mmCIF file with all atom_site columns, C-alpha atoms and ligand atoms in Angstrom:
data_model
loop_
_atom_site.group_PDB
_atom_site.id
_atom_site.type_symbol
_atom_site.label_atom_id
_atom_site.label_alt_id
_atom_site.label_comp_id
_atom_site.label_asym_id
_atom_site.label_entity_id
_atom_site.label_seq_id
_atom_site.pdbx_PDB_ins_code
_atom_site.Cartn_x
_atom_site.Cartn_y
_atom_site.Cartn_z
_atom_site.occupancy
_atom_site.B_iso_or_equiv
_atom_site.pdbx_formal_charge
_atom_site.auth_seq_id
_atom_site.auth_comp_id
_atom_site.auth_asym_id
_atom_site.auth_atom_id
_atom_site.pdbx_PDB_model_num
ATOM   1   C  CA  . MET A 1 1   ? -8.080  59.456 140.143 1.00 0.00 ? 1   MET A CA  1
ATOM   2   C  CA  . THR A 1 2   ? -8.589  56.673 142.701 1.00 0.00 ? 2   THR A CA  1
ATOM   3   C  CA  . LYS A 1 3   ? -9.732  53.130 142.047 1.00 0.00 ? 3   LYS A CA  1
ATOM   4   C  CA  . SER A 1 4   ? -11.291 52.571 145.433 1.00 0.00 ? 4   SER A CA  1
ATOM   5   C  CA  . GLU A 1 5   ? -14.441 54.036 146.927 1.00 0.00 ? 5   GLU A CA  1
ATOM   6   C  CA  . ASN A 1 6   ? -15.233 54.470 150.605 1.00 0.00 ? 6   ASN A CA  1
ATOM   7   C  CA  . ILE A 1 7   ? -11.858 55.921 151.472 1.00 0.00 ? 7   ILE A CA  1
ATOM   8   C  CA  . VAL A 1 8   ? -11.823 58.951 153.753 1.00 0.00 ? 8   VAL A CA  1
ATOM   9   C  CA  . TRP A 1 9   ? -8.838  61.233 154.421 1.00 0.00 ? 9   TRP A CA  1
ATOM   10  C  CA  . HIS A 1 10  ? -7.783  61.294 158.069 1.00 0.00 ? 10  HIS A CA  1
ATOM   11  C  CA  . ASP A 1 11  ? -5.870  64.419 159.116 1.00 0.00 ? 11  ASP A CA  1
ATOM   12  C  CA  . SER A 1 12  ? -2.847  64.451 161.423 1.00 0.00 ? 12  SER A CA  1
ATOM   13  C  CA  . LYS A 1 13  ? -2.523  66.805 164.354 1.00 0.00 ? 13  LYS A CA  1
ATOM   14  C  CA  . VAL A 1 14  ? 1.127   67.361 163.452 1.00 0.00 ? 14  VAL A CA  1
ATOM   15  C  CA  . THR A 1 15  ? 1.239   69.169 160.118 1.00 0.00 ? 15  THR A CA  1
ATOM   16  C  CA  . GLN A 1 16  ? 3.860   70.121 157.540 1.00 0.00 ? 16  GLN A CA  1
ATOM   17  C  CA  . GLU A 1 17  ? 3.892   73.619 159.096 1.00 0.00 ? 17  GLU A CA  1
ATOM   18  C  CA  . HIS A 1 18  ? 4.702   72.172 162.520 1.00 0.00 ? 18  HIS A CA  1
ATOM   19  C  CA  . ARG A 1 19  ? 7.508   70.097 161.040 1.00 0.00 ? 19  ARG A CA  1
ATOM   20  C  CA  . MET A 1 20  ? 8.969   73.105 159.239 1.00 0.00 ? 20  MET A CA  1
ATOM   21  C  CA  . LYS A 1 21  ? 9.009   75.022 162.529 1.00 0.00 ? 21  LYS A CA  1
ATOM   22  C  CA  . LEU A 1 22  ? 10.684  72.126 164.310 1.00 0.00 ? 22  LEU A CA  1
ATOM   23  C  CA  . ASN A 1 23  ? 13.320  71.844 161.554 1.00 0.00 ? 23  ASN A CA  1
ATOM   24  C  CA  . GLY A 1 24  ? 13.904  75.558 161.206 1.00 0.00 ? 24  GLY A CA  1
ATOM   25  C  CA  . HIS A 1 25  ? 13.525  75.549 157.412 1.00 0.00 ? 25  HIS A CA  1
ATOM   26  C  CA  . LYS A 1 26  ? 10.835  75.040 154.795 1.00 0.00 ? 26  LYS A CA  1
ATOM   27  C  CA  . SER A 1 27  ? 10.250  71.771 153.014 1.00 0.00 ? 27  SER A CA  1
ATOM   28  C  CA  . ALA A 1 28  ? 9.919   71.535 149.259 1.00 0.00 ? 28  ALA A CA  1
ATOM   29  C  CA  . VAL A 1 29  ? 10.789  69.423 146.238 1.00 0.00 ? 29  VAL A CA  1
ATOM   30  C  CA  . LEU A 1 30  ? 13.793  70.349 144.143 1.00 0.00 ? 30  LEU A CA  1
ATOM   31  C  CA  . TRP A 1 31  ? 12.946  68.616 140.894 1.00 0.00 ? 31  TRP A CA  1
ATOM   32  C  CA  . PHE A 1 32  ? 16.016  68.193 138.646 1.00 0.00 ? 32  PHE A CA  1
ATOM   33  C  CA  . THR A 1 33  ? 15.125  67.420 135.036 1.00 0.00 ? 33  THR A CA  1
ATOM   34  C  CA  . GLY A 1 34  ? 17.325  67.041 131.965 1.00 0.00 ? 34  GLY A CA  1
ATOM   35  C  CA  . LEU A 1 35  ? 18.989  64.673 129.519 1.00 0.00 ? 35  LEU A CA  1
ATOM   36  C  CA  . SER A 1 36  ? 20.888  61.607 130.645 1.00 0.00 ? 36  SER A CA  1
ATOM   37  C  CA  . GLY A 1 37  ? 24.392  62.759 131.492 1.00 0.00 ? 37  GLY A CA  1
ATOM   38  C  CA  . ALA A 1 38  ? 23.307  66.383 131.994 1.00 0.00 ? 38  ALA A CA  1
ATOM   39  C  CA  . GLY A 1 39  ? 24.348  66.189 135.648 1.00 0.00 ? 39  GLY A CA  1
ATOM   40  C  CA  . LYS A 1 40  ? 21.132  65.763 137.644 1.00 0.00 ? 40  LYS A CA  1
ATOM   41  C  CA  . SER A 1 41  ? 22.562  63.112 139.967 1.00 0.00 ? 41  SER A CA  1
ATOM   42  C  CA  . THR A 1 42  ? 25.978  64.766 140.299 1.00 0.00 ? 42  THR A CA  1
ATOM   43  C  CA  . VAL A 1 43  ? 24.568  68.233 141.084 1.00 0.00 ? 43  VAL A CA  1
ATOM   44  C  CA  . SER A 1 44  ? 21.804  66.945 143.423 1.00 0.00 ? 44  SER A CA  1
ATOM   45  C  CA  . VAL A 1 45  ? 24.321  64.902 145.445 1.00 0.00 ? 45  VAL A CA  1
ATOM   46  C  CA  . GLU A 1 46  ? 26.525  67.991 145.955 1.00 0.00 ? 46  GLU A CA  1
ATOM   47  C  CA  . VAL A 1 47  ? 23.555  70.268 146.720 1.00 0.00 ? 47  VAL A CA  1
ATOM   48  C  CA  . GLU A 1 48  ? 22.357  67.743 149.338 1.00 0.00 ? 48  GLU A CA  1
ATOM   49  C  CA  . LYS A 1 49  ? 25.808  67.720 150.960 1.00 0.00 ? 49  LYS A CA  1
ATOM   50  C  CA  . GLU A 1 50  ? 25.812  71.531 151.103 1.00 0.00 ? 50  GLU A CA  1
ATOM   51  C  CA  . LEU A 1 51  ? 22.330  71.575 152.602 1.00 0.00 ? 51  LEU A CA  1
ATOM   52  C  CA  . TYR A 1 52  ? 23.326  68.956 155.173 1.00 0.00 ? 52  TYR A CA  1
ATOM   53  C  CA  . ASN A 1 53  ? 26.247  71.184 156.168 1.00 0.00 ? 53  ASN A CA  1
ATOM   54  C  CA  . LEU A 1 54  ? 23.795  74.056 156.560 1.00 0.00 ? 54  LEU A CA  1
ATOM   55  C  CA  . GLY A 1 55  ? 21.690  71.928 158.946 1.00 0.00 ? 55  GLY A CA  1
ATOM   56  C  CA  . VAL A 1 56  ? 18.904  71.250 156.479 1.00 0.00 ? 56  VAL A CA  1
ATOM   57  C  CA  . HIS A 1 57  ? 16.996  67.943 156.638 1.00 0.00 ? 57  HIS A CA  1
ATOM   58  C  CA  . THR A 1 58  ? 17.013  66.373 153.182 1.00 0.00 ? 58  THR A CA  1
ATOM   59  C  CA  . TYR A 1 59  ? 16.356  63.235 151.183 1.00 0.00 ? 59  TYR A CA  1
ATOM   60  C  CA  . ARG A 1 60  ? 17.309  62.448 147.613 1.00 0.00 ? 60  ARG A CA  1
ATOM   61  C  CA  . LEU A 1 61  ? 15.331  60.296 145.187 1.00 0.00 ? 61  LEU A CA  1
ATOM   62  C  CA  . ASP A 1 62  ? 17.303  59.181 142.131 1.00 0.00 ? 62  ASP A CA  1
ATOM   63  C  CA  . GLY A 1 63  ? 16.000  57.578 138.950 1.00 0.00 ? 63  GLY A CA  1
ATOM   64  C  CA  . ASP A 1 64  ? 18.068  54.421 138.874 1.00 0.00 ? 64  ASP A CA  1
ATOM   65  C  CA  . ASN A 1 65  ? 17.809  53.866 142.629 1.00 0.00 ? 65  ASN A CA  1
ATOM   66  C  CA  . VAL A 1 66  ? 14.028  54.074 142.588 1.00 0.00 ? 66  VAL A CA  1
ATOM   67  C  CA  . ARG A 1 67  ? 13.844  51.690 139.625 1.00 0.00 ? 67  ARG A CA  1
ATOM   68  C  CA  . HIS A 1 68  ? 15.669  49.089 141.723 1.00 0.00 ? 68  HIS A CA  1
ATOM   69  C  CA  . GLY A 1 69  ? 12.858  49.038 144.279 1.00 0.00 ? 69  GLY A CA  1
ATOM   70  C  CA  . LEU A 1 70  ? 9.592   50.983 144.341 1.00 0.00 ? 70  LEU A CA  1
ATOM   71  C  CA  . ASN A 1 71  ? 9.369   51.123 140.533 1.00 0.00 ? 71  ASN A CA  1
ATOM   72  C  CA  . ASN A 1 72  ? 11.066  47.847 139.591 1.00 0.00 ? 72  ASN A CA  1
ATOM   73  C  CA  . ASN A 1 73  ? 7.947   46.820 137.648 1.00 0.00 ? 73  ASN A CA  1
ATOM   74  C  CA  . LEU A 1 74  ? 8.247   49.779 135.266 1.00 0.00 ? 74  LEU A CA  1
ATOM   75  C  CA  . GLY A 1 75  ? 10.140  50.114 131.983 1.00 0.00 ? 75  GLY A CA  1
ATOM   76  C  CA  . PHE A 1 76  ? 10.763  53.010 129.633 1.00 0.00 ? 76  PHE A CA  1
ATOM   77  C  CA  . SER A 1 77  ? 7.602   53.132 127.499 1.00 0.00 ? 77  SER A CA  1
ATOM   78  C  CA  . ALA A 1 78  ? 5.759   56.459 127.571 1.00 0.00 ? 78  ALA A CA  1
ATOM   79  C  CA  . GLU A 1 79  ? 3.152   54.915 129.950 1.00 0.00 ? 79  GLU A CA  1
ATOM   80  C  CA  . ASP A 1 80  ? 5.766   53.482 132.275 1.00 0.00 ? 80  ASP A CA  1
ATOM   81  C  CA  . ARG A 1 81  ? 7.778   56.707 132.280 1.00 0.00 ? 81  ARG A CA  1
ATOM   82  C  CA  . ALA A 1 82  ? 4.577   58.552 133.174 1.00 0.00 ? 82  ALA A CA  1
ATOM   83  C  CA  . GLU A 1 83  ? 3.790   56.098 136.002 1.00 0.00 ? 83  GLU A CA  1
ATOM   84  C  CA  . ASN A 1 84  ? 7.398   56.288 137.211 1.00 0.00 ? 84  ASN A CA  1
ATOM   85  C  CA  . ILE A 1 85  ? 7.143   60.078 137.508 1.00 0.00 ? 85  ILE A CA  1
ATOM   86  C  CA  . ARG A 1 86  ? 3.681   59.956 139.035 1.00 0.00 ? 86  ARG A CA  1
ATOM   87  C  CA  . ARG A 1 87  ? 4.793   57.632 141.821 1.00 0.00 ? 87  ARG A CA  1
ATOM   88  C  CA  . VAL A 1 88  ? 7.997   59.565 142.431 1.00 0.00 ? 88  VAL A CA  1
ATOM   89  C  CA  . GLY A 1 89  ? 5.965   62.783 142.552 1.00 0.00 ? 89  GLY A CA  1
ATOM   90  C  CA  . GLU A 1 90  ? 3.674   61.258 145.199 1.00 0.00 ? 90  GLU A CA  1
ATOM   91  C  CA  . VAL A 1 91  ? 6.626   59.986 147.250 1.00 0.00 ? 91  VAL A CA  1
ATOM   92  C  CA  . ALA A 1 92  ? 8.346   63.364 146.956 1.00 0.00 ? 92  ALA A CA  1
ATOM   93  C  CA  . LYS A 1 93  ? 5.173   65.030 148.178 1.00 0.00 ? 93  LYS A CA  1
ATOM   94  C  CA  . LEU A 1 94  ? 5.028   62.719 151.172 1.00 0.00 ? 94  LEU A CA  1
ATOM   95  C  CA  . MET A 1 95  ? 8.659   63.495 151.975 1.00 0.00 ? 95  MET A CA  1
ATOM   96  C  CA  . SER A 1 96  ? 8.094   67.193 151.685 1.00 0.00 ? 96  SER A CA  1
ATOM   97  C  CA  . ASP A 1 97  ? 5.021   66.809 153.888 1.00 0.00 ? 97  ASP A CA  1
ATOM   98  C  CA  . ALA A 1 98  ? 7.314   65.068 156.376 1.00 0.00 ? 98  ALA A CA  1
ATOM   99  C  CA  . GLY A 1 99  ? 9.429   68.260 156.463 1.00 0.00 ? 99  GLY A CA  1
ATOM   100 C  CA  . LEU A 1 100 ? 12.292  67.256 154.215 1.00 0.00 ? 100 LEU A CA  1
ATOM   101 C  CA  . LEU A 1 101 ? 13.895  69.365 151.522 1.00 0.00 ? 101 LEU A CA  1
ATOM   102 C  CA  . THR A 1 102 ? 13.525  66.647 148.918 1.00 0.00 ? 102 THR A CA  1
ATOM   103 C  CA  . LEU A 1 103 ? 15.764  66.425 145.864 1.00 0.00 ? 103 LEU A CA  1
ATOM   104 C  CA  . THR A 1 104 ? 14.756  64.328 142.839 1.00 0.00 ? 104 THR A CA  1
ATOM   105 C  CA  . ALA A 1 105 ? 16.958  63.410 139.891 1.00 0.00 ? 105 ALA A CA  1
ATOM   106 C  CA  . PHE A 1 106 ? 14.900  61.977 137.025 1.00 0.00 ? 106 PHE A CA  1
ATOM   107 C  CA  . ILE A 1 107 ? 15.183  62.626 133.315 1.00 0.00 ? 107 ILE A CA  1
ATOM   108 C  CA  . SER A 1 108 ? 11.397  63.188 133.446 1.00 0.00 ? 108 SER A CA  1
ATOM   109 C  CA  . PRO A 1 109 ? 11.364  63.995 129.725 1.00 0.00 ? 109 PRO A CA  1
ATOM   110 C  CA  . TYR A 1 110 ? 7.667   64.771 129.311 1.00 0.00 ? 110 TYR A CA  1
ATOM   111 C  CA  . ARG A 1 111 ? 6.340   68.208 130.223 1.00 0.00 ? 111 ARG A CA  1
ATOM   112 C  CA  . GLU A 1 112 ? 2.895   66.889 130.995 1.00 0.00 ? 112 GLU A CA  1
ATOM   113 C  CA  . ASP A 1 113 ? 4.234   64.374 133.552 1.00 0.00 ? 113 ASP A CA  1
ATOM   114 C  CA  . ARG A 1 114 ? 6.271   67.065 135.333 1.00 0.00 ? 114 ARG A CA  1
ATOM   115 C  CA  . ASP A 1 115 ? 3.356   69.500 135.276 1.00 0.00 ? 115 ASP A CA  1
ATOM   116 C  CA  . LYS A 1 116 ? 1.124   66.883 136.875 1.00 0.00 ? 116 LYS A CA  1
ATOM   117 C  CA  . VAL A 1 117 ? 3.611   66.596 139.729 1.00 0.00 ? 117 VAL A CA  1
ATOM   118 C  CA  . ARG A 1 118 ? 3.636   70.381 140.076 1.00 0.00 ? 118 ARG A CA  1
ATOM   119 C  CA  . GLU A 1 119 ? -0.156  70.344 140.308 1.00 0.00 ? 119 GLU A CA  1
ATOM   120 C  CA  . ILE A 1 120 ? -0.244  68.002 143.339 1.00 0.00 ? 120 ILE A CA  1
ATOM   121 C  CA  . MET A 1 121 ? 2.144   70.243 145.316 1.00 0.00 ? 121 MET A CA  1
ATOM   122 C  CA  . ASN A 1 122 ? 1.331   73.296 147.421 1.00 0.00 ? 122 ASN A CA  1
ATOM   123 C  CA  . GLU A 1 123 ? 2.161   76.783 146.193 1.00 0.00 ? 123 GLU A CA  1
ATOM   124 C  CA  . GLY A 1 124 ? 5.957   77.249 146.114 1.00 0.00 ? 124 GLY A CA  1
ATOM   125 C  CA  . GLU A 1 125 ? 6.598   73.601 147.035 1.00 0.00 ? 125 GLU A CA  1
ATOM   126 C  CA  . PHE A 1 126 ? 7.719   72.489 143.564 1.00 0.00 ? 126 PHE A CA  1
ATOM   127 C  CA  . ILE A 1 127 ? 11.046  73.910 142.382 1.00 0.00 ? 127 ILE A CA  1
ATOM   128 C  CA  . GLU A 1 128 ? 11.745  72.748 138.842 1.00 0.00 ? 128 GLU A CA  1
ATOM   129 C  CA  . VAL A 1 129 ? 15.457  72.881 138.056 1.00 0.00 ? 129 VAL A CA  1
ATOM   130 C  CA  . PHE A 1 130 ? 16.262  72.457 134.371 1.00 0.00 ? 130 PHE A CA  1
ATOM   131 C  CA  . VAL A 1 131 ? 19.701  70.880 134.154 1.00 0.00 ? 131 VAL A CA  1
ATOM   132 C  CA  . LYS A 1 132 ? 20.561  72.207 130.720 1.00 0.00 ? 132 LYS A CA  1
ATOM   133 C  CA  . CYS A 1 133 ? 23.317  70.609 128.699 1.00 0.00 ? 133 CYS A CA  1
ATOM   134 C  CA  . ASP A 1 134 ? 23.805  70.149 124.958 1.00 0.00 ? 134 ASP A CA  1
ATOM   135 C  CA  . LEU A 1 135 ? 23.062  66.653 123.754 1.00 0.00 ? 135 LEU A CA  1
ATOM   136 C  CA  . ASP A 1 136 ? 26.536  66.529 122.154 1.00 0.00 ? 136 ASP A CA  1
ATOM   137 C  CA  . VAL A 1 137 ? 28.163  67.236 125.516 1.00 0.00 ? 137 VAL A CA  1
ATOM   138 C  CA  . CYS A 1 138 ? 25.980  64.670 127.330 1.00 0.00 ? 138 CYS A CA  1
ATOM   139 C  CA  . GLU A 1 139 ? 26.869  62.129 124.693 1.00 0.00 ? 139 GLU A CA  1
ATOM   140 C  CA  . SER A 1 140 ? 30.576  62.863 124.963 1.00 0.00 ? 140 SER A CA  1
ATOM   141 C  CA  . ARG A 1 141 ? 30.376  62.497 128.768 1.00 0.00 ? 141 ARG A CA  1
ATOM   142 C  CA  . ASP A 1 142 ? 28.362  59.276 128.488 1.00 0.00 ? 142 ASP A CA  1
ATOM   143 C  CA  . PRO A 1 143 ? 29.040  58.389 132.187 1.00 0.00 ? 143 PRO A CA  1
ATOM   144 C  CA  . LYS A 1 144 ? 27.058  55.134 132.001 1.00 0.00 ? 144 LYS A CA  1
ATOM   145 C  CA  . GLY A 1 145 ? 27.914  54.191 128.401 1.00 0.00 ? 145 GLY A CA  1
ATOM   146 C  CA  . LEU A 1 146 ? 24.214  54.429 127.546 1.00 0.00 ? 146 LEU A CA  1
ATOM   147 C  CA  . TYR A 1 147 ? 24.491  56.796 124.548 1.00 0.00 ? 147 TYR A CA  1
ATOM   148 C  CA  . LYS A 1 148 ? 26.936  54.359 122.956 1.00 0.00 ? 148 LYS A CA  1
ATOM   149 C  CA  . LYS A 1 149 ? 24.456  51.536 123.425 1.00 0.00 ? 149 LYS A CA  1
ATOM   150 C  CA  . ALA A 1 150 ? 21.553  53.678 122.163 1.00 0.00 ? 150 ALA A CA  1
ATOM   151 C  CA  . ARG A 1 151 ? 23.519  54.669 119.022 1.00 0.00 ? 151 ARG A CA  1
ATOM   152 C  CA  . ALA A 1 152 ? 24.321  50.989 118.442 1.00 0.00 ? 152 ALA A CA  1
ATOM   153 C  CA  . GLY A 1 153 ? 20.592  50.229 118.631 1.00 0.00 ? 153 GLY A CA  1
ATOM   154 C  CA  . GLU A 1 154 ? 21.012  48.204 121.817 1.00 0.00 ? 154 GLU A CA  1
ATOM   155 C  CA  . ILE A 1 155 ? 18.678  50.526 123.772 1.00 0.00 ? 155 ILE A CA  1
ATOM   156 C  CA  . LYS A 1 156 ? 15.417  51.608 122.166 1.00 0.00 ? 156 LYS A CA  1
ATOM   157 C  CA  . GLY A 1 157 ? 13.530  54.767 123.118 1.00 0.00 ? 157 GLY A CA  1
ATOM   158 C  CA  . PHE A 1 158 ? 16.504  56.533 124.617 1.00 0.00 ? 158 PHE A CA  1
ATOM   159 C  CA  . THR A 1 159 ? 15.812  60.168 125.505 1.00 0.00 ? 159 THR A CA  1
ATOM   160 C  CA  . GLY A 1 160 ? 17.538  62.556 123.103 1.00 0.00 ? 160 GLY A CA  1
ATOM   161 C  CA  . ILE A 1 161 ? 18.255  59.792 120.577 1.00 0.00 ? 161 ILE A CA  1
ATOM   162 C  CA  . ASP A 1 162 ? 14.988  58.185 119.604 1.00 0.00 ? 162 ASP A CA  1
ATOM   163 C  CA  . ASP A 1 163 ? 12.697  59.572 122.296 1.00 0.00 ? 163 ASP A CA  1
ATOM   164 C  CA  . PRO A 1 164 ? 11.985  63.263 122.938 1.00 0.00 ? 164 PRO A CA  1
ATOM   165 C  CA  . TYR A 1 165 ? 13.091  65.499 125.785 1.00 0.00 ? 165 TYR A CA  1
ATOM   166 C  CA  . GLU A 1 166 ? 10.621  68.342 126.307 1.00 0.00 ? 166 GLU A CA  1
ATOM   167 C  CA  . GLU A 1 167 ? 12.364  71.327 127.878 1.00 0.00 ? 167 GLU A CA  1
ATOM   168 C  CA  . PRO A 1 168 ? 10.534  73.065 130.723 1.00 0.00 ? 168 PRO A CA  1
ATOM   169 C  CA  . ASN A 1 169 ? 8.716   76.255 129.666 1.00 0.00 ? 169 ASN A CA  1
ATOM   170 C  CA  . ASN A 1 170 ? 8.873   78.012 133.021 1.00 0.00 ? 170 ASN A CA  1
ATOM   171 C  CA  . PRO A 1 171 ? 11.350  76.294 135.333 1.00 0.00 ? 171 PRO A CA  1
ATOM   172 C  CA  . GLU A 1 172 ? 12.121  78.043 138.634 1.00 0.00 ? 172 GLU A CA  1
ATOM   173 C  CA  . LEU A 1 173 ? 15.810  77.655 137.839 1.00 0.00 ? 173 LEU A CA  1
ATOM   174 C  CA  . VAL A 1 174 ? 18.061  76.772 134.888 1.00 0.00 ? 174 VAL A CA  1
ATOM   175 C  CA  . ILE A 1 175 ? 21.597  75.546 135.438 1.00 0.00 ? 175 ILE A CA  1
ATOM   176 C  CA  . GLU A 1 176 ? 23.887  75.088 132.443 1.00 0.00 ? 176 GLU A CA  1
ATOM   177 C  CA  . THR A 1 177 ? 26.344  72.315 133.203 1.00 0.00 ? 177 THR A CA  1
ATOM   178 C  CA  . ASP A 1 178 ? 28.063  72.625 129.791 1.00 0.00 ? 178 ASP A CA  1
ATOM   179 C  CA  . LYS A 1 179 ? 28.878  76.288 130.530 1.00 0.00 ? 179 LYS A CA  1
ATOM   180 C  CA  . ASN A 1 180 ? 29.453  76.385 134.294 1.00 0.00 ? 180 ASN A CA  1
ATOM   181 C  CA  . SER A 1 181 ? 31.502  74.249 136.643 1.00 0.00 ? 181 SER A CA  1
ATOM   182 C  CA  . LEU A 1 182 ? 29.895  71.770 139.020 1.00 0.00 ? 182 LEU A CA  1
ATOM   183 C  CA  . GLU A 1 183 ? 30.670  74.053 141.959 1.00 0.00 ? 183 GLU A CA  1
ATOM   184 C  CA  . GLU A 1 184 ? 29.025  77.032 140.216 1.00 0.00 ? 184 GLU A CA  1
ATOM   185 C  CA  . CYS A 1 185 ? 25.920  75.018 139.391 1.00 0.00 ? 185 CYS A CA  1
ATOM   186 C  CA  . VAL A 1 186 ? 25.650  73.821 143.002 1.00 0.00 ? 186 VAL A CA  1
ATOM   187 C  CA  . GLN A 1 187 ? 26.015  77.374 144.336 1.00 0.00 ? 187 GLN A CA  1
ATOM   188 C  CA  . GLN A 1 188 ? 23.299  78.606 141.960 1.00 0.00 ? 188 GLN A CA  1
ATOM   189 C  CA  . VAL A 1 189 ? 20.854  76.091 143.416 1.00 0.00 ? 189 VAL A CA  1
ATOM   190 C  CA  . VAL A 1 190 ? 21.784  76.840 147.031 1.00 0.00 ? 190 VAL A CA  1
ATOM   191 C  CA  . LYS A 1 191 ? 21.561  80.597 146.341 1.00 0.00 ? 191 LYS A CA  1
ATOM   192 C  CA  . HIS A 1 192 ? 18.067  80.172 144.852 1.00 0.00 ? 192 HIS A CA  1
ATOM   193 C  CA  . LEU A 1 193 ? 16.950  78.362 147.995 1.00 0.00 ? 193 LEU A CA  1
ATOM   194 C  CA  . LYS A 1 194 ? 18.451  81.070 150.219 1.00 0.00 ? 194 LYS A CA  1
ATOM   195 C  CA  . ASP A 1 195 ? 17.071  83.960 148.127 1.00 0.00 ? 195 ASP A CA  1
ATOM   196 C  CA  . LYS A 1 196 ? 13.567  82.503 148.071 1.00 0.00 ? 196 LYS A CA  1
ATOM   197 C  CA  . GLY A 1 197 ? 13.539  81.934 151.810 1.00 0.00 ? 197 GLY A CA  1
ATOM   198 C  CA  . TYR A 1 198 ? 13.449  78.138 151.831 1.00 0.00 ? 198 TYR A CA  1
ATOM   199 C  CA  . LEU A 1 199 ? 16.266  77.822 154.366 1.00 0.00 ? 199 LEU A CA  1
ATOM   200 C  CA  . GLU A 1 200 ? 14.400  79.645 157.107 1.00 0.00 ? 200 GLU A CA  1
ATOM   201 C  CA  . VAL A 1 201 ? 10.857  79.489 158.518 1.00 0.00 ? 201 VAL A CA  1
HETATM 202 N  N1  . LIG B 2 .   ? 29.048  71.370 135.672 1.00 0.00 ? 1   LIG B N1  1
HETATM 203 C  C1  . LIG B 2 .   ? 28.754  70.078 135.808 1.00 0.00 ? 1   LIG B C1  1
HETATM 204 N  N2  . LIG B 2 .   ? 27.687  69.696 136.550 1.00 0.00 ? 1   LIG B N2  1
HETATM 205 C  C2  . LIG B 2 .   ? 27.365  68.393 136.685 1.00 0.00 ? 1   LIG B C2  1
HETATM 206 N  N3  . LIG B 2 .   ? 28.040  67.381 136.111 1.00 0.00 ? 1   LIG B N3  1
HETATM 207 C  C3  . LIG B 2 .   ? 29.140  67.702 135.369 1.00 0.00 ? 1   LIG B C3  1
HETATM 208 C  C4  . LIG B 2 .   ? 29.514  69.022 135.187 1.00 0.00 ? 1   LIG B C4  1
HETATM 209 N  N4  . LIG B 2 .   ? 30.599  69.035 134.379 1.00 0.00 ? 1   LIG B N4  1
HETATM 210 C  C5  . LIG B 2 .   ? 30.865  67.760 134.109 1.00 0.00 ? 1   LIG B C5  1
HETATM 211 N  N5  . LIG B 2 .   ? 29.987  66.930 134.688 1.00 0.00 ? 1   LIG B N5  1
HETATM 212 C  C6  . LIG B 2 .   ? 30.010  65.452 134.561 1.00 0.00 ? 1   LIG B C6  1
HETATM 213 O  O1  . LIG B 2 .   ? 28.834  65.080 133.844 1.00 0.00 ? 1   LIG B O1  1
HETATM 214 C  C7  . LIG B 2 .   ? 28.382  63.807 134.248 1.00 0.00 ? 1   LIG B C7  1
HETATM 215 C  C8  . LIG B 2 .   ? 26.929  63.887 134.677 1.00 0.00 ? 1   LIG B C8  1
HETATM 216 O  O2  . LIG B 2 .   ? 26.452  62.620 134.990 1.00 0.00 ? 1   LIG B O2  1
HETATM 217 P  P1  . LIG B 2 .   ? 25.205  62.318 135.902 1.00 0.00 ? 1   LIG B P1  1
HETATM 218 O  O3  . LIG B 2 .   ? 25.216  60.867 136.186 1.00 0.00 ? 1   LIG B O3  1
HETATM 219 O  O4  . LIG B 2 .   ? 25.175  63.245 137.056 1.00 0.00 ? 1   LIG B O4  1
HETATM 220 O  O5  . LIG B 2 .   ? 24.003  62.681 134.916 1.00 0.00 ? 1   LIG B O5  1
HETATM 221 P  P2  . LIG B 2 .   ? 22.447  62.458 135.101 1.00 0.00 ? 1   LIG B P2  1
HETATM 222 O  O6  . LIG B 2 .   ? 21.778  63.691 134.595 1.00 0.00 ? 1   LIG B O6  1
HETATM 223 O  O7  . LIG B 2 .   ? 22.129  62.021 136.496 1.00 0.00 ? 1   LIG B O7  1
HETATM 224 O  O8  . LIG B 2 .   ? 22.162  61.263 134.067 1.00 0.00 ? 1   LIG B O8  1
HETATM 225 P  P3  . LIG B 2 .   ? 21.092  60.052 134.148 1.00 0.00 ? 1   LIG B P3  1
HETATM 226 O  O9  . LIG B 2 .   ? 19.770  60.627 133.723 1.00 0.00 ? 1   LIG B O9  1
HETATM 227 O  O10 . LIG B 2 .   ? 21.583  59.055 133.154 1.00 0.00 ? 1   LIG B O10 1
HETATM 228 O  O11 . LIG B 2 .   ? 21.077  59.499 135.530 1.00 0.00 ? 1   LIG B O11 1
HETATM 229 C  C9  . LIG B 2 .   ? 29.276  63.349 135.398 1.00 0.00 ? 1   LIG B C9  1
HETATM 230 O  O12 . LIG B 2 .   ? 30.273  62.484 134.896 1.00 0.00 ? 1   LIG B O12 1
HETATM 231 C  C10 . LIG B 2 .   ? 29.895  64.682 135.869 1.00 0.00 ? 1   LIG B C10 1
HETATM 232 O  O13 . LIG B 2 .   ? 31.154  64.520 136.460 1.00 0.00 ? 1   LIG B O13 1
HETATM 233 MG MG1 . LIG B 2 .   ? 21.374  60.255 137.307 1.00 0.00 ? 2   LIG B MG1 1
#
């Protein structure tokens, strides 16, 4: 849905395919979704380091980081969360188009918002990674002290407390951070990329 008329797409001569060939690996979007404290940021940071060591060109988009800049005009209402994810999806698509193995770490609690991002990607370009972790465990970790604030009523509409988290129906990958170590979770993601041929052209 575009607001403006009279806009015409102008193709590049250098395409995503060319960039993949130049880089020696495929580009895609590894979309980490899950509750706050589930481990999206922690796992994605480690996966990116592993990929870097394997010679893969990457970039990581993280929820809080993006809300400092690009999305600093958005809050946590359902509309703003949807717009947050829409913009991040578009940026991730651009990055993937630029040849990068892009990692995103957003709670992205609504299935519809995630599915809309999937729809704008090419076949096989969107890899949804459900970072699964019991709410109790996330709350006991509480790395940012946010659950404590939410329970005290200082944060309204907090995912898992007074706002829903809709689990993915068909994610490409599920990692269980309350059952497996960080290292195991990281290896599962890297293995998936290797097995599915993303790390070669
Ligand atoms: N197997 C594991 N995988 C990932 N993180 C783990 C694991 N076991 C324990 N942790 C801990 O869980 C916490 C996860 O916090 P992290 O900030 O990565 O969550 P997040 O999903 O990015 O949350 P938010 O949505 O609030 O940004 C960290 O303190 C991390 O050390
Ligand atoms: Mg995070």
